[in-house]
XYZ file of C-alpha atoms in Angstrom:
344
model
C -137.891 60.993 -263.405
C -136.077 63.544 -261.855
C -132.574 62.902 -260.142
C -132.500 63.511 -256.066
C -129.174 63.582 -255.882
C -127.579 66.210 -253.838
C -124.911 68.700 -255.698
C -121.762 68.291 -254.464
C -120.645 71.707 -251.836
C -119.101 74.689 -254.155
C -115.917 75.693 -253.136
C -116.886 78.391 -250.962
C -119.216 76.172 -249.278
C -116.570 74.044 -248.431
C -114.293 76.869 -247.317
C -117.763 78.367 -244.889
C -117.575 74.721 -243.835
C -114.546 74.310 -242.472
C -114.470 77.662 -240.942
C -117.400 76.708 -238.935
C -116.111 73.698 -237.699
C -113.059 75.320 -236.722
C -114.882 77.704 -234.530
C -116.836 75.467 -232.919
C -113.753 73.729 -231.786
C -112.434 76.501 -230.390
C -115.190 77.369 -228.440
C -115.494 74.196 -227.309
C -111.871 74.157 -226.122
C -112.751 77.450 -224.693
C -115.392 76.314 -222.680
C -113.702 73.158 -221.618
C -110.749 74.886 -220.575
C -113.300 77.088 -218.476
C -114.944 73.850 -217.174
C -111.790 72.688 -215.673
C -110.567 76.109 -214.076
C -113.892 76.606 -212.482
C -113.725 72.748 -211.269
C -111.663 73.303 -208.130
C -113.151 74.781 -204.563
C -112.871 78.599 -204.755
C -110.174 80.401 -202.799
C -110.820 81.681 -198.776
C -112.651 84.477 -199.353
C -110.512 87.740 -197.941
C -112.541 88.208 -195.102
C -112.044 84.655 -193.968
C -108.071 84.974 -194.079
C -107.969 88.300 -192.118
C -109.839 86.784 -189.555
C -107.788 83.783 -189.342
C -104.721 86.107 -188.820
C -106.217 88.364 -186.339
C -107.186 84.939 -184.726
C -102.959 84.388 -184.926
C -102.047 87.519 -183.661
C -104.115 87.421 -180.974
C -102.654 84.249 -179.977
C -99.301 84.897 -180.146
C -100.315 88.396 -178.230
C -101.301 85.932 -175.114
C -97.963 84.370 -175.300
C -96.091 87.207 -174.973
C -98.630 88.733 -172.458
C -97.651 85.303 -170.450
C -94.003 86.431 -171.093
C -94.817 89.330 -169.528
C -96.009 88.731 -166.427
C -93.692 86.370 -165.949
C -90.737 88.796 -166.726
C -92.650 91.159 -164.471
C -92.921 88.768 -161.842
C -89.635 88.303 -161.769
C -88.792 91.841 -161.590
C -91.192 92.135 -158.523
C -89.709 89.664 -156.739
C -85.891 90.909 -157.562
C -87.262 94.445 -156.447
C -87.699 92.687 -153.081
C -84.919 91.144 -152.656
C -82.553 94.082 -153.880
C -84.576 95.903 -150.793
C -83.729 93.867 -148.357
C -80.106 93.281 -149.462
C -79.806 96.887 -149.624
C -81.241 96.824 -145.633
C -78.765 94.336 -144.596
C -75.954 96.420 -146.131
C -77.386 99.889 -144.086
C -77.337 97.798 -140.799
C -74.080 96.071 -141.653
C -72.526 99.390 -142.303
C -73.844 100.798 -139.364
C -72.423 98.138 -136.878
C -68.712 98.978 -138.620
C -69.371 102.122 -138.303
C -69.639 101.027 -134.424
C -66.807 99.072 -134.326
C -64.318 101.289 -135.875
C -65.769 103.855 -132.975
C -65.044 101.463 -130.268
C -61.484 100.502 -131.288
C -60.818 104.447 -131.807
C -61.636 104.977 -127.838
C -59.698 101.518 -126.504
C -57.043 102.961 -128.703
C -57.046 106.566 -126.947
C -57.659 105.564 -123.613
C -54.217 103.206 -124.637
C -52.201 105.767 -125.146
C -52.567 107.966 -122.455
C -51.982 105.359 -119.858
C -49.525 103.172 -121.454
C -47.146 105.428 -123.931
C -43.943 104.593 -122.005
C -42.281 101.330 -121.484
C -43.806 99.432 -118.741
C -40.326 98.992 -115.716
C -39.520 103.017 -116.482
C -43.732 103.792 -115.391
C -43.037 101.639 -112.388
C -39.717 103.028 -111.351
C -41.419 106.437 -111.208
C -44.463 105.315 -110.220
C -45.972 107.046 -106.452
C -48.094 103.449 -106.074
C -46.799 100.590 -107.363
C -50.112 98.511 -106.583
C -51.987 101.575 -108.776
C -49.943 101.094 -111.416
C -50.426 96.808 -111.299
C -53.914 97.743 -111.021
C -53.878 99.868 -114.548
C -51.440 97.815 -115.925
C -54.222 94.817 -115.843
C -56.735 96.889 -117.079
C -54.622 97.800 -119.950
C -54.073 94.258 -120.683
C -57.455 93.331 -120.732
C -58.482 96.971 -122.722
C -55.772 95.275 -125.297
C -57.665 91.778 -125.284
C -61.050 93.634 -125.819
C -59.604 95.642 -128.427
C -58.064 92.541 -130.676
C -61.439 90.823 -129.879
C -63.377 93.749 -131.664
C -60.305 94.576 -134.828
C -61.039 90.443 -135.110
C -64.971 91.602 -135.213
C -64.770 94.341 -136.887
C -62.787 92.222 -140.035
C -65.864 89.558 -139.987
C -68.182 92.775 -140.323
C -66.176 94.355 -143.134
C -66.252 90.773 -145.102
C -69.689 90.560 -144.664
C -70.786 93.922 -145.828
C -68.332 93.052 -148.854
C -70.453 89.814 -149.727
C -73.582 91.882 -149.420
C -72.966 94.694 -151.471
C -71.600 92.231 -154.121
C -74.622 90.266 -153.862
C -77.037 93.192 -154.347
C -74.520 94.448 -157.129
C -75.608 91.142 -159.278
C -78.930 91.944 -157.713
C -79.395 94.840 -159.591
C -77.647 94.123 -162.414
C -80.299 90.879 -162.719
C -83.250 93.341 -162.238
C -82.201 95.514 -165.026
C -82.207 92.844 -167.040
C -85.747 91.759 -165.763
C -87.198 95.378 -166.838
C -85.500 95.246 -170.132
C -87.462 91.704 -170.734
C -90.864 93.505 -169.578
C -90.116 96.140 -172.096
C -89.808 93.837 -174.947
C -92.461 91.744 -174.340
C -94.801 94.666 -173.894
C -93.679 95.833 -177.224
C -93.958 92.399 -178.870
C -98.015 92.394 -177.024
C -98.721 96.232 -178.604
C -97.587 95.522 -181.732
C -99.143 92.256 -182.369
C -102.378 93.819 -180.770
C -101.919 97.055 -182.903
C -101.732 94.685 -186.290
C -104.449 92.849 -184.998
C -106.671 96.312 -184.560
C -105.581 97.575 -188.058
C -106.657 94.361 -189.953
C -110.365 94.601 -188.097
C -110.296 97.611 -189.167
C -109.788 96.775 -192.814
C -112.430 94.748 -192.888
C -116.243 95.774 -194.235
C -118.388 96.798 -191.935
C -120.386 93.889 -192.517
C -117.366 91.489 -191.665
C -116.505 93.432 -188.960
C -120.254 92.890 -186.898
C -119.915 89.362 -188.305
C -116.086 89.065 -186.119
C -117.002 90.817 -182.913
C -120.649 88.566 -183.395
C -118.133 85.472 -183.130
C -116.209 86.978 -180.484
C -118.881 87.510 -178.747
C -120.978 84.756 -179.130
C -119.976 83.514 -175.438
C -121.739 82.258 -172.459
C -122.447 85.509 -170.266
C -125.498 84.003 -168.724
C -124.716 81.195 -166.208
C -125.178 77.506 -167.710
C -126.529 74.472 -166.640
C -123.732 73.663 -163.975
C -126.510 71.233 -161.428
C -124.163 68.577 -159.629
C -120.723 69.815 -160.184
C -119.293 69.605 -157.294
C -115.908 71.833 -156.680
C -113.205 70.043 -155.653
C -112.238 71.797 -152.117
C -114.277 74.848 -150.249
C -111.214 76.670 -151.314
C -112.177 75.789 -154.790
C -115.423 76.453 -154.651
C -114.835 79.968 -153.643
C -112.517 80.760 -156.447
C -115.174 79.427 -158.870
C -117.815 81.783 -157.378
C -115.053 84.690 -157.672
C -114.578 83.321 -160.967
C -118.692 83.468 -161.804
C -118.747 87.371 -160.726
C -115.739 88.694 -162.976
C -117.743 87.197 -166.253
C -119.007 89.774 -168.440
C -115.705 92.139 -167.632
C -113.145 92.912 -170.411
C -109.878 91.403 -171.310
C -107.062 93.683 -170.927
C -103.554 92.190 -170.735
C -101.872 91.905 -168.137
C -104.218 92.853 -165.729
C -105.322 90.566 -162.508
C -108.457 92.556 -161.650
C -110.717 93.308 -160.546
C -112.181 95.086 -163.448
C -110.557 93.323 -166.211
C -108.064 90.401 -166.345
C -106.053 88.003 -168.712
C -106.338 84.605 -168.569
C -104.245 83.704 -165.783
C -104.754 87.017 -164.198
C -108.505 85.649 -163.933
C -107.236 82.662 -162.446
C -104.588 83.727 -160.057
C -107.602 86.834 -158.436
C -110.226 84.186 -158.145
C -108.074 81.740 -155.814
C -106.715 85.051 -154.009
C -110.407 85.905 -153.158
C -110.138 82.391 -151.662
C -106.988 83.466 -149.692
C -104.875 80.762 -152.049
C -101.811 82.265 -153.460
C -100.997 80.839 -157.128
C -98.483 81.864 -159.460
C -99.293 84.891 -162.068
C -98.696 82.666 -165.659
C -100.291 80.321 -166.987
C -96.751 78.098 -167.338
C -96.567 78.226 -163.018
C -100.289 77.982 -162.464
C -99.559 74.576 -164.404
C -97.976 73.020 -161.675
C -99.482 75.453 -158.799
C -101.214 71.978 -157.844
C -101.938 68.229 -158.670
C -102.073 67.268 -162.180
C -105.441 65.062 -162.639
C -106.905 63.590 -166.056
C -109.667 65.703 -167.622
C -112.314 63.073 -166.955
C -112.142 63.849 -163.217
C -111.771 67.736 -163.788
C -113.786 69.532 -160.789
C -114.795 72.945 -160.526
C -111.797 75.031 -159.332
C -109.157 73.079 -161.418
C -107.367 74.737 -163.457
C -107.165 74.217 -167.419
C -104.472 75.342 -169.654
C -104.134 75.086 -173.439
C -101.608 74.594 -176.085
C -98.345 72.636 -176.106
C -96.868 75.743 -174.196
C -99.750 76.267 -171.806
C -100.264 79.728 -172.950
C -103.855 80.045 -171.725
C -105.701 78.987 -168.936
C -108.864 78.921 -167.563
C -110.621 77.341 -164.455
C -113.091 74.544 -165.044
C -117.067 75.424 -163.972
C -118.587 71.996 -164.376
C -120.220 70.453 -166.733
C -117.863 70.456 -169.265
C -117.615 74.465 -168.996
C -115.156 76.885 -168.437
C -114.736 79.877 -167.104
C -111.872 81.903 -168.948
C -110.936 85.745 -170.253
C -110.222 84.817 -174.102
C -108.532 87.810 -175.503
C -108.804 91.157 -176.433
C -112.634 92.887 -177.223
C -113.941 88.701 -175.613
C -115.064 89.194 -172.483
C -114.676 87.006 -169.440
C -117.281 84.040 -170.295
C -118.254 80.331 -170.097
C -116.668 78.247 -173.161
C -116.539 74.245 -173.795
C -113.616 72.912 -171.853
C -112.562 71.195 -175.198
C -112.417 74.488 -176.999
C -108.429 74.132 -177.958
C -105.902 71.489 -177.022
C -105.335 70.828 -173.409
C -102.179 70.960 -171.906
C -102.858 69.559 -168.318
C -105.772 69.961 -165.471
C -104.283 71.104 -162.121
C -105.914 70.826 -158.951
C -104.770 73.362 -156.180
């Protein structure tokens, strides 16, 4: 009977052996190692990361557009105020101008009725009583005259403390205009970045973007029982309702296109209310009230810094300009951090 047992592996079979093993372990490793890079979540893709930073720079574009109209704000209301200081100083200068007029003729008519000493005009004098009679009026000439050199010093101090005031005046305003100039630069640049990274992206990514941006409430929503706060509210809100739809262009106040608080501030001045132009002053252009008794007409601003505002609609809507190629729509009140709810 024939042996079954199996010949023991030649040399070269062992070597073939071994070899295969060998590569199976490394392609095991391989594919290990491949298992475990391909384990974590995938990176943002590139499209998602330039949209988050033109999301940024837009941002930070409304915060220096705030800047802005605050700095130009400023430099309206110094403009005023130079003007008027600059009015006081014409009409102070004209009433020296006056006085030193007036003391020149008491002066004259002085000296030609009283250049020699007073007993040698009355020795030669035809009439006595005359010359008693000018002699009082001279008196009293000299009486008038300290009266107006005591008036005419007052005048000259004055129209020294008002062209020193409108000197700082001015100096202040060019200060304001330099602070417009470099926040408009700061807004064009980060709005020029923003335009160049849209631009980068596919045209695919691109319609996806302006889809988001756009994706807004143009049409009016469901606002049934909101009730505004005040008629004067109510009015702004309907001002509000007719400027959706229009662009954002910053630091405009309408009517054909607005920033945020530009929005804001032209909706209560169609009610004949007066509010500051920022979003930081329309924060306290009222009283502050919780958000769960927000009426239409309040206004809402955002972020830690109240950068943005917009003015609630009812209903948990609001009626805002968002930023640049958005335009003036209805968005959920709770759409970024809230800063405070005013009530003007």
């Amino acid at each position: 009977m024939g042996s079954h047992r199996r010949k023991a592996p030649s040399g070269f079979d062992r070597g073939a052996g071994a070899v295969a093993v060998s590569l199976l372990s490394a392609a095991a490793a391989v594919l290990g190692a491949a298992g475990a890079s391909a384990a974590p979540s995938a990176p943002a893709a590139p499209a998602d990361d330039t949209r988050a930073e033109v999301d940024r720079l837009h941002t930070e574009a409304e915060q220096a557009t705030e800047a802005y109209n605050k700095a130009e704000e400023r430099t309206g209301a110094l403009r005023g105020q130079v003007r008027r200081t600059q009015d006081r100083i014409a009409r102070q200068q004209e009433r020296v101008n006056e006085l030193r007029e007036a003391l020149g003729s008491l002066a004259g008519a002085q000296y030609r009725s009283g250049g020699i000493d007073p007993s040698v005009a009355l020795l030669f004098s035809d009439d006595p009583e005359d010359y008693l009679d000018k002699a009082a009026v001279l008196d009293r000439i000299s009486e008038q005259q300290a009266g107006q050199l005591d008036e005419l010093q007052d005048a000259l101090r004055e129209l020294g403390q008002e062209r020193s005031e409108g000197a700082g005046k001015l100096v202040e305003l060019e200060k304001s205009r330099k602070a417009v100039a470099a926040h408009k630069k700061t807004v064009e640049t980060k709005l020029t970045e923003a335009r160049r990274l849209l631009n980068s992206l596919t045209e695919a990514d691109r319609a996806a973007y302006d889809r988001a941006s756009r994706a807004s409430r143009t049409d009016l929503p469901d606002l049934s029982g909101a009730v505004p706060a005040s008629g004067r509210a109510g009015a702004a809100v309907a001002a509000a309702q007719s400027a959706v739809g229009k662009p954002y262009v910053w630091g405009a106040n309408g009517p054909s296109g607005f920033d945020c608080s530009g929005l804001t501030q032209w909706s209560y001045a169609q009610a004949g209310v007066a509010i500051p132009r920022t979003s930081q002053g329309q924060r306290y252009a009222g009283r502050q009230v919780p958000l769960s008794q927000a009426q239409p007409g309040d206004l809402v601003t955002y972020r830690s810094d109240a950068s943005h505002v917009g003015m609630y609609a009812g209903n948990g809507q609001v009626i805002h300009a968002p930023y640049p190629g958005a335009p003036v729509r209805y968005d959920p009140v709770g759409m970024m951090p809230i800063a405070s709810v005013t009530r003007v």
